[in-house]
Amino acid sequence: MKKYLIFIALTAISFTGYSKNWTISDSNLEIRFDDQTALIRVTDKRCNKVWEQLVLTEQYTVKKTAKKDNSLIVSLTGKCNFEASFTLTATSALEVSISADEKMAFDEISFPSAFKAPDKNHYVLITDSEGMLLPVSDTEYPMSGEKIYYCGGGMVMAWMGVTDTQFETGYMAILETPFDGTLRTKRENGMVTFEPVWVPTMGHFGYSRKLTYHFFDKGGYVAQCKTYREYAWKKNSVITLKEKQKRFPAIAKMLGCPHIYVWDNAREVSFAKEMKAAGVNKAFILWNPNHPPYPQSGYDTYLKELGYAAGVYELCTDIHMRDTAMYKVDETGPLRFRRTGVYPGLFNEIATKTKDGKTYSNQFGHTICPVAVRPELTKRIERELKEYPHESYFLDVYQANGMFECYSPKHRLDRRQYAAAIIENFKMIEDKYNQFMGGEWGSDFTGSSSIYAHGMMTIQRTWWGTESGNKNTIYYSGNWRNSSRPTQMLGSRVAPLKYLKYSISEKLRVPLFELVYHDAIVTSWRWEDANHHMPEIWWKKDLFNILYGSAPLWVIDRDRWVEWENTFIDSYNTICPWLQQIAYDEMVSHRFVTEDHKVQESVFSSGKKVMVNFGDEPIVIDGKEIRARGMITLNN
């Protein structure tokens, strides 16, 4: 009996003195933290599902753990020292905050660890472009560093998630401090997952980082999108298109119609009249002043008289080494409003500078600081609007190139300030010149400063770096050598294999962006990836436009129009009457009607819904036949 009592006492001392597990919980979730591994284990009591973490990418030791109410505060040491707090909120969300000495220098912190999928019957929700379901067992989709808000392989929205293949249970992670962090995808133990990664601000820790996990017992990717919608609309000051239109009535002309970039001989008023006579009653027409020929003066006025919306391409992010010297800019010539090669002697004044005084660059040039360029931008716009009274400016690159830090002493910016400066440029053009604004890709930090996003329908990570860049093949996407007729804009090609497997796959694509933003932002395909650029799948792109409620994109000259006029008109008549019915609606749900994902349905807030059939055979659903490669619309 005496030995037995001693054993109980020693056990009690061991448990209380060297506790490895700390628990916070509510009626929905139990969160267990292991202070030896620094890992958490989440049990969703509603569905009895357990989410466990992988071993940390970086080794950290728990120095101290304390519990206060429904929060755990953990001190960690390793290659850098920081404190993490885990808080279970009143709404059963798990908030994780990382804090440290603001002057601490570091490379990156990967914490907390990635959750692993319970089994292979799960998808990772990729928020690259419109969105994709990536099977956790996938072995081919390119993993990358995921620079947030970067179209070459990052997130367009500040979240990712996981859902089961029944589209019920899952979890999502929202980066609440996204500009100095990301969610990085990786393959571990044969399955895809993602982990939060935090990077320095101006070389130091600077400020506390935060992400929030939400866990779901039902609703799948739709529930996750609606959770993010509630969060992001409030944070980023998003308003509906209908509300925005009160300020810019011309927005009505941009909705429910193709967005058309015109080139060469299509930049004539006579061509616009020709389209109108052929039955294209609504259109949003834009052109790029970096390339000749320019349309006649007052071109936009004529477009407006036809009932078309009139816009222009703008680029204020690229500067070249020639701009280190002075040279003469011809402000009356055939390229009088060009966007590149127009900053004589200003290279060192307006370029974004790295910490070592160099510049950021890519194949298009060096990156301009969004604060420094503002005076130059206004000079050009004011000259241009006198000759071409546009209704809209499309700002290239800004929403697609990621965030930068600028170390120039004249316009020093961290990434948060860099993003704020981009938003300020959008707002400046909007407020000062009464223009409604759009941009490349659709990084959502701009909120409603940008209300159309060209390129979002293209899944970018399997577009770049594929067979489309292979010259002398049927897949080659073309080049820019002919300035007035670049083959990248006006050519046609065959869809590469990886593009077919991921970018245009009805099995893997999902309208995550539309479920969040359909009633606030209009999306389209990329310019090099317009509806018609791969003729053999033109029909499929049209069906995705119908299903997602997004705008078709045409990039044409008169020759292409004449060659394929009947198909352009058929495409217009198939897509646009439907888009005009749901242009202002929220997308409230999306589902796969058949197990093979060939038949899908989207439902909108007006009660209207559409079913599309990607299959090669007609199918009967609820007593209604949907023809092969066809669609039907219904009212609830």
XYZ file of C-alpha atoms in Angstrom:
636
model
C 0.000 0.000 0.000
C 2.851 2.360 0.862
C 4.626 1.653 -2.473
C 1.351 2.248 -4.316
C 0.917 5.695 -2.714
C 4.506 6.648 -3.546
C 3.913 5.643 -7.203
C 0.785 7.855 -7.394
C 2.675 10.800 -5.901
C 5.596 10.452 -8.319
C 3.212 10.171 -11.282
C 1.410 13.336 -10.200
C 4.698 15.208 -9.844
C 5.862 14.010 -13.265
C 2.606 15.056 -14.970
C 2.330 18.515 -13.399
C 6.026 19.340 -13.514
C 6.792 18.138 -17.035
C 3.470 18.553 -18.873
C 3.759 18.084 -22.622
C 0.187 18.868 -23.669
C -1.823 22.044 -23.176
C -5.466 22.260 -24.134
C -7.882 25.024 -25.087
C -11.363 24.109 -26.248
C -14.984 25.074 -26.774
C -18.099 23.177 -27.841
C -16.788 22.822 -31.422
C -13.015 22.438 -31.258
C -10.276 21.065 -29.038
C -6.767 22.441 -29.569
C -3.897 20.490 -27.997
C -0.387 21.950 -27.978
C 2.646 19.722 -27.401
C 5.373 21.737 -25.694
C 8.054 19.244 -26.705
C 7.387 19.324 -30.466
C 5.726 22.782 -30.714
C 2.937 21.158 -32.746
C -0.829 21.503 -32.385
C -3.532 18.911 -32.867
C -7.064 20.083 -33.675
C -10.119 17.920 -33.099
C -13.343 19.106 -34.707
C -15.941 17.741 -32.290
C -18.788 18.373 -34.749
C -17.543 15.713 -37.163
C -14.917 13.939 -35.027
C -12.171 14.878 -37.471
C -8.558 15.334 -36.369
C -6.044 17.669 -37.994
C -2.406 16.988 -37.105
C 0.719 18.917 -38.055
C 3.894 17.803 -39.762
C 7.231 18.125 -37.982
C 8.400 21.733 -38.117
C 10.505 22.708 -41.116
C 12.800 24.586 -38.725
C 13.694 23.244 -35.289
C 12.480 25.350 -32.375
C 12.523 24.613 -28.665
C 9.668 25.624 -26.394
C 11.184 27.661 -23.590
C 7.973 28.499 -21.768
C 4.219 27.931 -22.098
C 1.464 29.775 -20.261
C -2.312 29.523 -20.457
C -4.722 32.409 -19.956
C -8.440 31.866 -20.524
C -8.675 30.291 -23.996
C -5.212 31.375 -25.101
C -1.774 29.776 -24.966
C 1.336 31.969 -24.997
C 4.465 30.099 -26.057
C 8.084 31.309 -26.058
C 10.303 29.603 -28.644
C 14.035 29.615 -29.285
C 15.982 28.467 -32.324
C 17.701 30.248 -35.170
C 15.662 33.196 -33.922
C 13.597 33.802 -30.802
C 9.921 34.706 -30.860
C 6.639 34.348 -28.992
C 3.547 32.661 -30.434
C 0.033 32.997 -29.096
C -2.794 30.592 -29.915
C -6.285 31.929 -29.191
C -9.557 30.084 -29.682
C -12.083 32.828 -30.419
C -15.771 33.046 -29.583
C -16.535 31.981 -33.173
C -14.347 28.844 -32.948
C -11.528 30.279 -35.046
C -7.918 29.686 -34.059
C -5.891 32.888 -34.189
C -2.107 32.537 -34.253
C 0.100 35.593 -33.669
C 3.894 35.752 -33.904
C 5.761 38.533 -32.076
C 9.437 39.279 -31.475
C 11.911 42.094 -30.922
C 11.064 44.553 -33.705
C 14.778 45.041 -34.452
C 15.474 41.308 -34.797
C 17.111 40.414 -38.113
C 16.170 37.085 -39.717
C 15.758 35.381 -43.108
C 12.358 33.767 -42.631
C 10.268 32.065 -39.976
C 8.138 29.076 -40.892
C 5.632 28.742 -38.063
C 3.255 27.186 -37.185
C 3.838 23.949 -39.030
C 1.782 22.693 -41.949
C -1.252 20.513 -41.295
C -1.180 17.178 -43.090
C -4.202 15.781 -44.893
C -5.793 12.906 -42.933
C -5.725 10.776 -46.111
C -5.584 11.063 -49.903
C -9.278 11.867 -50.221
C -8.645 15.589 -49.921
C -7.889 18.627 -52.060
C -5.755 21.686 -51.393
C -7.670 24.815 -52.403
C -5.242 26.813 -54.537
C -6.162 30.514 -54.664
C -4.002 31.159 -57.717
C -6.226 33.032 -60.223
C -9.864 31.841 -60.140
C -9.023 28.803 -58.043
C -8.234 25.129 -58.291
C -8.740 21.846 -56.480
C -5.296 20.243 -56.246
C -5.463 16.568 -55.147
C -3.157 16.104 -52.182
C -1.712 13.098 -54.024
C -0.754 15.203 -57.084
C 2.865 14.817 -58.206
C 3.121 17.228 -61.168
C 1.628 20.609 -60.338
C 4.537 23.048 -59.859
C 5.273 23.971 -56.275
C 6.856 27.379 -55.841
C 7.908 29.976 -53.301
C 4.415 31.489 -53.570
C 5.271 35.153 -53.414
C 1.899 36.510 -52.395
C 0.019 38.587 -54.983
C 2.313 37.305 -57.733
C 0.707 35.881 -60.871
C 3.589 33.528 -61.652
C 2.668 31.241 -58.775
C 1.216 32.997 -55.759
C -2.114 33.689 -54.098
C -4.544 36.209 -55.508
C -6.415 36.156 -52.194
C -4.698 35.929 -48.809
C -5.861 32.406 -47.977
C -5.604 28.731 -48.825
C -7.561 25.751 -47.599
C -8.154 22.021 -47.612
C -11.417 20.177 -48.224
C -12.379 16.537 -48.458
C -13.481 15.030 -51.765
C -17.121 15.114 -50.609
C -16.783 18.907 -50.212
C -17.830 18.940 -46.574
C -15.069 18.978 -43.940
C -11.875 21.009 -44.103
C -9.958 24.007 -42.858
C -8.600 27.279 -44.207
C -5.825 29.662 -43.199
C -6.235 33.418 -43.693
C -3.087 35.558 -43.685
C -4.159 38.659 -41.808
C -0.717 40.245 -42.281
C -0.109 39.185 -45.902
C 2.481 41.640 -47.176
C 5.392 40.131 -45.221
C 4.326 36.510 -45.370
C 2.898 33.786 -47.554
C 1.437 30.298 -47.555
C 3.972 28.032 -49.241
C 2.882 24.790 -50.885
C 5.087 21.720 -50.610
C 4.995 17.950 -50.889
C 5.634 16.018 -47.706
C 5.248 12.250 -47.273
C 3.775 12.025 -50.757
C 1.029 14.583 -50.150
C 0.612 18.284 -50.894
C 0.201 20.711 -48.029
C 1.035 24.328 -47.231
C 2.751 26.190 -44.428
C 2.862 29.841 -43.335
C 6.166 31.607 -43.909
C 7.040 35.032 -42.501
C 9.724 37.298 -43.987
C 11.396 40.462 -42.639
C 10.148 43.970 -43.172
C 13.082 46.173 -44.240
C 15.460 43.537 -42.893
C 13.920 43.238 -39.412
C 10.961 41.665 -37.667
C 9.187 45.003 -37.325
C 5.654 44.070 -36.274
C 3.538 41.116 -35.151
C 2.359 38.663 -37.811
C -1.028 36.970 -37.690
C -3.008 34.227 -39.384
C -6.354 32.679 -38.524
C -7.461 29.093 -39.047
C -11.124 28.239 -39.583
C -12.310 24.635 -39.392
C -15.389 23.260 -41.147
C -17.613 20.279 -40.540
C -19.685 21.008 -43.657
C -19.867 23.290 -46.657
C -16.531 22.519 -48.325
C -14.915 25.170 -50.512
C -18.109 27.234 -50.761
C -18.234 27.723 -46.980
C -14.544 28.651 -46.947
C -15.044 31.242 -49.695
C -17.960 32.806 -47.856
C -15.899 32.979 -44.648
C -13.148 34.794 -46.528
C -15.694 37.069 -48.236
C -16.989 38.260 -44.869
C -13.446 38.953 -43.719
C -11.985 40.524 -46.886
C -14.855 42.803 -47.889
C -14.679 44.556 -44.548
C -10.871 44.714 -44.403
C -10.321 45.925 -47.989
C -13.347 48.256 -48.275
C -15.013 46.265 -51.046
C -18.339 47.490 -52.428
C -20.611 46.001 -55.058
C -20.511 46.858 -58.750
C -23.999 48.279 -58.417
C -22.796 50.639 -55.680
C -19.667 51.573 -57.654
C -21.779 52.298 -60.717
C -23.574 55.102 -58.890
C -20.303 57.010 -59.079
C -19.250 55.755 -62.541
C -22.349 55.153 -64.707
C -20.113 53.951 -67.578
C -19.550 50.715 -65.640
C -22.958 49.558 -66.910
C -21.510 49.425 -70.440
C -18.653 47.185 -69.275
C -20.892 44.495 -67.754
C -22.308 41.492 -69.555
C -20.186 41.864 -72.684
C -16.797 40.968 -74.186
C -13.746 42.975 -73.164
C -11.933 43.624 -76.444
C -8.325 44.717 -76.991
C -8.113 46.092 -80.537
C -4.946 46.067 -82.626
C -3.787 47.519 -85.924
C -6.700 47.992 -88.372
C -9.268 47.192 -85.677
C -8.483 50.564 -84.069
C -10.784 52.280 -86.520
C -14.226 53.683 -85.840
C -15.456 51.849 -88.933
C -14.516 48.531 -87.330
C -16.459 49.351 -84.178
C -19.460 50.177 -86.366
C -18.980 46.885 -88.202
C -19.106 44.931 -84.932
C -22.187 46.835 -83.841
C -23.958 46.090 -87.138
C -23.036 42.399 -86.794
C -24.865 42.175 -83.453
C -22.235 42.983 -80.790
C -24.545 45.394 -78.997
C -22.362 45.791 -75.905
C -18.571 45.824 -75.673
C -15.730 47.255 -73.608
C -13.000 48.309 -76.047
C -9.408 49.036 -75.005
C -6.120 49.679 -76.825
C -2.425 49.813 -75.924
C -0.574 53.100 -76.726
C 2.802 51.331 -76.549
C 2.046 49.983 -80.028
C 1.101 51.712 -83.282
C -1.052 52.666 -85.039
C -3.043 55.041 -82.835
C -6.752 55.447 -83.508
C -8.030 58.765 -84.774
C -8.290 61.616 -82.278
C -11.538 61.465 -80.341
C -11.804 57.700 -80.854
C -13.372 57.220 -77.414
C -16.134 59.713 -78.205
C -17.171 57.654 -81.227
C -17.159 54.449 -79.127
C -19.398 56.107 -76.576
C -21.818 57.162 -79.329
C -22.107 53.481 -80.310
C -22.897 52.578 -76.691
C -19.528 50.926 -76.088
C -17.348 51.487 -73.007
C -14.010 53.084 -73.875
C -10.803 52.233 -72.044
C -7.041 52.225 -72.412
C -4.072 50.141 -71.328
C -1.705 51.854 -68.865
C 1.739 50.783 -67.676
C 3.681 52.750 -65.087
C 5.935 50.076 -63.593
C 8.738 49.586 -66.151
C 11.824 51.743 -66.658
C 14.915 50.993 -68.753
C 18.628 51.660 -68.499
C 18.392 54.202 -71.311
C 16.510 56.362 -68.793
C 19.767 56.993 -66.928
C 20.594 59.499 -69.687
C 18.695 62.440 -71.121
C 16.987 62.073 -74.480
C 14.140 63.761 -76.329
C 10.596 62.412 -76.037
C 8.352 63.144 -79.006
C 5.046 64.233 -77.439
C 3.394 64.830 -80.805
C 4.553 61.788 -82.796
C 2.958 58.414 -83.585
C 3.833 57.037 -80.105
C 3.152 60.262 -78.214
C 1.521 58.492 -75.268
C 3.784 55.455 -75.044
C 4.226 53.946 -71.577
C 7.858 52.784 -71.850
C 10.951 54.788 -72.759
C 9.447 58.021 -71.461
C 11.499 58.854 -68.352
C 14.687 60.543 -69.685
C 17.274 61.022 -66.957
C 14.923 59.810 -64.214
C 16.108 56.211 -63.770
C 17.847 56.754 -60.450
C 15.123 59.117 -59.268
C 12.101 56.861 -59.699
C 13.350 53.242 -59.769
C 12.576 51.030 -56.772
C 15.874 50.470 -54.956
C 17.035 47.362 -53.122
C 18.905 47.458 -49.822
C 22.264 47.450 -51.633
C 21.213 50.318 -53.919
C 20.486 48.162 -56.965
C 17.094 47.741 -58.665
C 14.533 44.976 -59.158
C 14.317 43.789 -62.768
C 12.835 41.168 -65.076
C 12.634 40.614 -68.840
C 10.449 43.708 -69.230
C 12.683 46.205 -67.441
C 13.365 47.633 -63.984
C 10.620 48.311 -61.439
C 9.404 51.862 -60.825
C 8.450 52.994 -57.320
C 4.690 53.735 -57.233
C 5.221 56.902 -55.169
C 7.988 58.330 -57.345
C 6.132 57.794 -60.633
C 2.991 59.668 -59.636
C 3.960 63.116 -61.036
C 5.046 61.552 -64.343
C 1.845 59.534 -64.552
C -0.373 62.560 -64.117
C 1.501 64.507 -66.815
C 0.823 61.779 -69.381
C -2.798 61.201 -68.415
C -3.623 64.886 -68.603
C -2.141 65.165 -72.106
C -3.827 61.966 -73.238
C -7.356 62.682 -72.038
C -7.464 65.884 -74.090
C -7.188 63.779 -77.246
C -8.750 60.522 -76.093
C -11.497 60.986 -73.463
C -11.341 57.497 -71.982
C -13.792 56.175 -69.412
C -11.429 53.616 -67.887
C -7.764 52.915 -67.245
C -6.376 49.382 -67.061
C -3.206 49.363 -64.919
C -0.907 46.569 -66.014
C 1.414 44.683 -63.612
C 0.418 46.398 -60.331
C -1.798 43.543 -59.102
C 0.343 40.792 -60.608
C 3.970 41.402 -59.680
C 4.019 41.013 -55.910
C 5.138 43.547 -53.327
C 8.558 45.199 -53.190
C 10.565 47.149 -50.638
C 12.077 50.442 -51.740
C 15.210 51.643 -49.945
C 15.542 54.922 -51.844
C 15.958 57.683 -49.232
C 13.587 59.852 -51.285
C 10.681 57.366 -51.328
C 11.434 54.635 -48.815
C 8.651 52.027 -48.579
C 8.130 48.716 -46.844
C 5.790 46.210 -48.530
C 2.707 47.444 -46.701
C 3.485 51.005 -47.746
C 4.233 49.835 -51.280
C 0.758 48.266 -51.487
C -0.795 51.439 -50.065
C 1.005 53.492 -52.734
C -0.398 51.254 -55.481
C -3.905 51.743 -54.095
C -3.271 55.492 -53.956
C -2.359 55.500 -57.658
C -5.575 53.671 -58.506
C -7.563 56.138 -56.428
C -5.732 59.147 -57.829
C -6.686 58.253 -61.414
C -10.204 57.390 -60.296
C -10.760 60.606 -58.315
C -8.800 63.129 -60.361
C -9.789 61.939 -63.831
C -13.159 60.258 -63.194
C -12.061 56.861 -64.526
C -13.240 53.425 -63.417
C -10.228 51.188 -62.913
C -9.034 47.682 -63.710
C -5.803 45.735 -63.498
C -3.808 42.674 -64.462
C -4.693 39.599 -62.456
C -6.818 40.351 -59.395
C -4.779 40.616 -56.199
C -7.470 41.575 -53.761
C -5.518 44.000 -51.553
C -6.726 46.795 -53.879
C -10.332 46.220 -52.799
C -12.766 48.132 -55.008
C -10.118 50.480 -56.376
C -9.874 47.919 -59.206
C -13.230 46.581 -60.400
C -12.179 44.458 -63.357
C -9.265 42.022 -63.491
C -7.983 40.767 -66.833
C -6.140 37.450 -66.676
C -7.908 35.867 -63.723
C -9.577 33.090 -65.721
C -6.140 31.794 -66.773
C -4.524 29.504 -64.205
C -1.149 31.189 -64.430
C 1.195 28.660 -62.885
C 0.555 26.112 -65.651
C 0.553 28.743 -68.388
C 4.031 30.208 -67.867
C 7.035 27.970 -68.436
C 5.161 25.289 -70.365
C 5.201 24.269 -74.025
C 3.663 27.669 -74.841
C 7.182 29.109 -74.736
C 8.601 26.517 -77.132
C 9.341 28.160 -80.497
C 8.663 26.362 -83.785
C 5.921 24.241 -82.243
C 2.149 24.320 -82.515
C 2.038 25.388 -78.842
C 4.152 28.551 -79.123
C 2.288 31.590 -77.774
C 4.149 34.060 -79.998
C 6.295 37.164 -79.478
C 6.304 40.967 -79.643
C 8.686 41.519 -82.567
C 6.054 43.118 -84.809
C 4.985 46.079 -82.679
C 1.713 46.770 -84.476
C 0.800 43.092 -84.961
C 2.515 41.019 -82.233
C 1.892 37.313 -82.725
C 1.480 36.889 -78.976
C -1.678 38.973 -79.238
C -2.947 38.123 -82.732
C -1.735 34.589 -83.368
C -3.371 31.286 -82.564
C -1.912 28.117 -81.114
C -2.691 24.677 -79.681
C -3.226 24.158 -75.947
C -0.165 22.609 -74.225
C -0.591 19.355 -72.343
C -0.082 20.786 -68.850
C -2.521 23.578 -69.695
C -5.134 20.972 -70.648
C -4.513 18.982 -67.462
C -4.781 21.896 -65.018
C -5.649 25.291 -66.496
C -8.713 24.247 -68.474
C -9.717 21.173 -66.470
C -13.367 20.987 -65.452
C -12.342 18.316 -62.945
C -9.938 20.553 -61.019
C -11.060 24.155 -61.549
C -13.369 25.865 -59.043
C -14.638 29.487 -58.956
C -13.136 30.417 -55.583
C -12.613 34.041 -56.621
C -16.144 34.380 -58.004
C -17.666 32.980 -54.803
C -15.953 35.852 -52.998
C -16.066 38.708 -55.533
C -18.500 38.096 -58.420
C -20.697 41.070 -57.524
C -17.677 43.378 -57.057
C -15.036 42.474 -59.678
C -15.370 41.398 -63.324
C -12.789 38.864 -64.483
C -11.573 37.560 -67.859
C -8.908 35.407 -69.532
C -5.366 36.725 -70.200
C -4.581 38.615 -73.406
C -2.313 35.822 -74.752
C -4.930 33.318 -73.625
C -8.087 34.951 -74.964
C -11.225 32.923 -75.669
C -10.232 32.414 -79.306
C -6.450 31.942 -79.091
C -6.722 28.139 -78.944
C -9.593 27.559 -81.375
C -10.097 23.882 -80.531
C -11.076 24.769 -76.934
C -12.860 28.078 -77.625
C -16.140 26.360 -76.744
C -14.754 25.286 -73.373
C -13.578 28.757 -72.414
C -17.016 30.077 -73.307
C -18.613 27.499 -71.007
C -16.348 28.540 -68.138
C -17.348 32.183 -68.737
C -21.005 31.134 -68.461
C -20.439 29.008 -65.358
C -18.336 31.651 -63.586
C -20.264 34.686 -64.818
C -17.020 36.189 -66.158
C -16.365 38.288 -69.269
C -15.088 36.803 -72.521
C -11.857 38.415 -73.711
C -11.157 39.081 -77.386
C -7.788 40.320 -78.692
C -8.326 41.085 -82.367
C -7.527 42.943 -85.530
C -9.946 43.258 -88.446
C -8.405 40.264 -90.241
C -9.110 37.904 -87.347
C -12.640 39.273 -87.050
C -13.361 38.699 -90.748
C -11.917 35.179 -90.646
C -13.932 34.072 -87.615
C -16.824 36.534 -87.526
C -19.555 33.907 -87.280
C -17.841 32.211 -84.333
C -17.340 35.529 -82.530
C -21.040 36.312 -82.980
C -22.117 32.829 -81.859
C -19.877 33.152 -78.795
C -21.324 36.577 -78.007
C -24.909 35.334 -78.336
C -24.188 32.265 -76.190
C -22.490 34.060 -73.285
C -23.533 37.680 -73.065
C -27.350 37.554 -72.666
C -26.770 35.313 -69.629
C -24.036 37.558 -68.211
C -26.338 40.558 -68.455
C -28.887 38.777 -66.265
C -26.450 38.052 -63.419
C -23.923 40.885 -63.808
C -24.652 42.409 -60.390
C -25.294 39.157 -58.516
C -23.314 37.436 -55.813
C -22.409 33.860 -56.705
C -23.948 32.086 -53.748
C -22.966 28.509 -54.580
C -21.226 26.219 -57.023
C -21.371 22.429 -57.186
C -20.355 19.440 -59.275
C -23.596 17.823 -60.387
C -22.019 14.622 -61.707
C -19.241 12.589 -60.156
C -16.930 13.112 -63.139
C -17.388 16.908 -62.797
C -18.565 17.147 -66.414
C -21.821 18.808 -65.318
C -21.559 21.771 -62.951
C -23.983 24.306 -61.524
C -23.632 27.887 -60.300
C -26.365 29.693 -58.365
C -26.629 33.468 -58.043
C -28.269 35.771 -55.528
C -31.099 36.754 -57.900
C -32.250 33.130 -57.838
C -30.936 32.425 -61.321
C -28.777 29.385 -61.871
C -26.937 27.782 -64.745
C -25.857 24.214 -65.497
C -23.137 23.523 -68.051
C -22.184 20.226 -69.639
C -18.503 19.880 -70.511
C -19.136 16.360 -71.788
C -19.256 15.144 -75.379
C -22.687 13.591 -74.918
C -26.032 15.164 -73.946
C -27.240 14.451 -70.433
C -30.597 14.670 -68.651
C -30.583 16.285 -65.191
C -33.839 16.641 -63.219
C -35.824 15.968 -66.372
C -34.013 18.606 -68.422
C -31.597 17.793 -71.213
C -28.318 19.645 -71.450
C -26.754 19.194 -74.860
C -23.116 18.168 -75.246
C -20.829 21.156 -74.630
C -23.933 23.138 -73.783
C -25.792 24.879 -70.972
C -29.231 25.584 -69.556
C -30.336 28.443 -67.318
C -32.993 28.141 -64.629
C -34.769 30.248 -62.028
C -35.134 29.009 -58.448
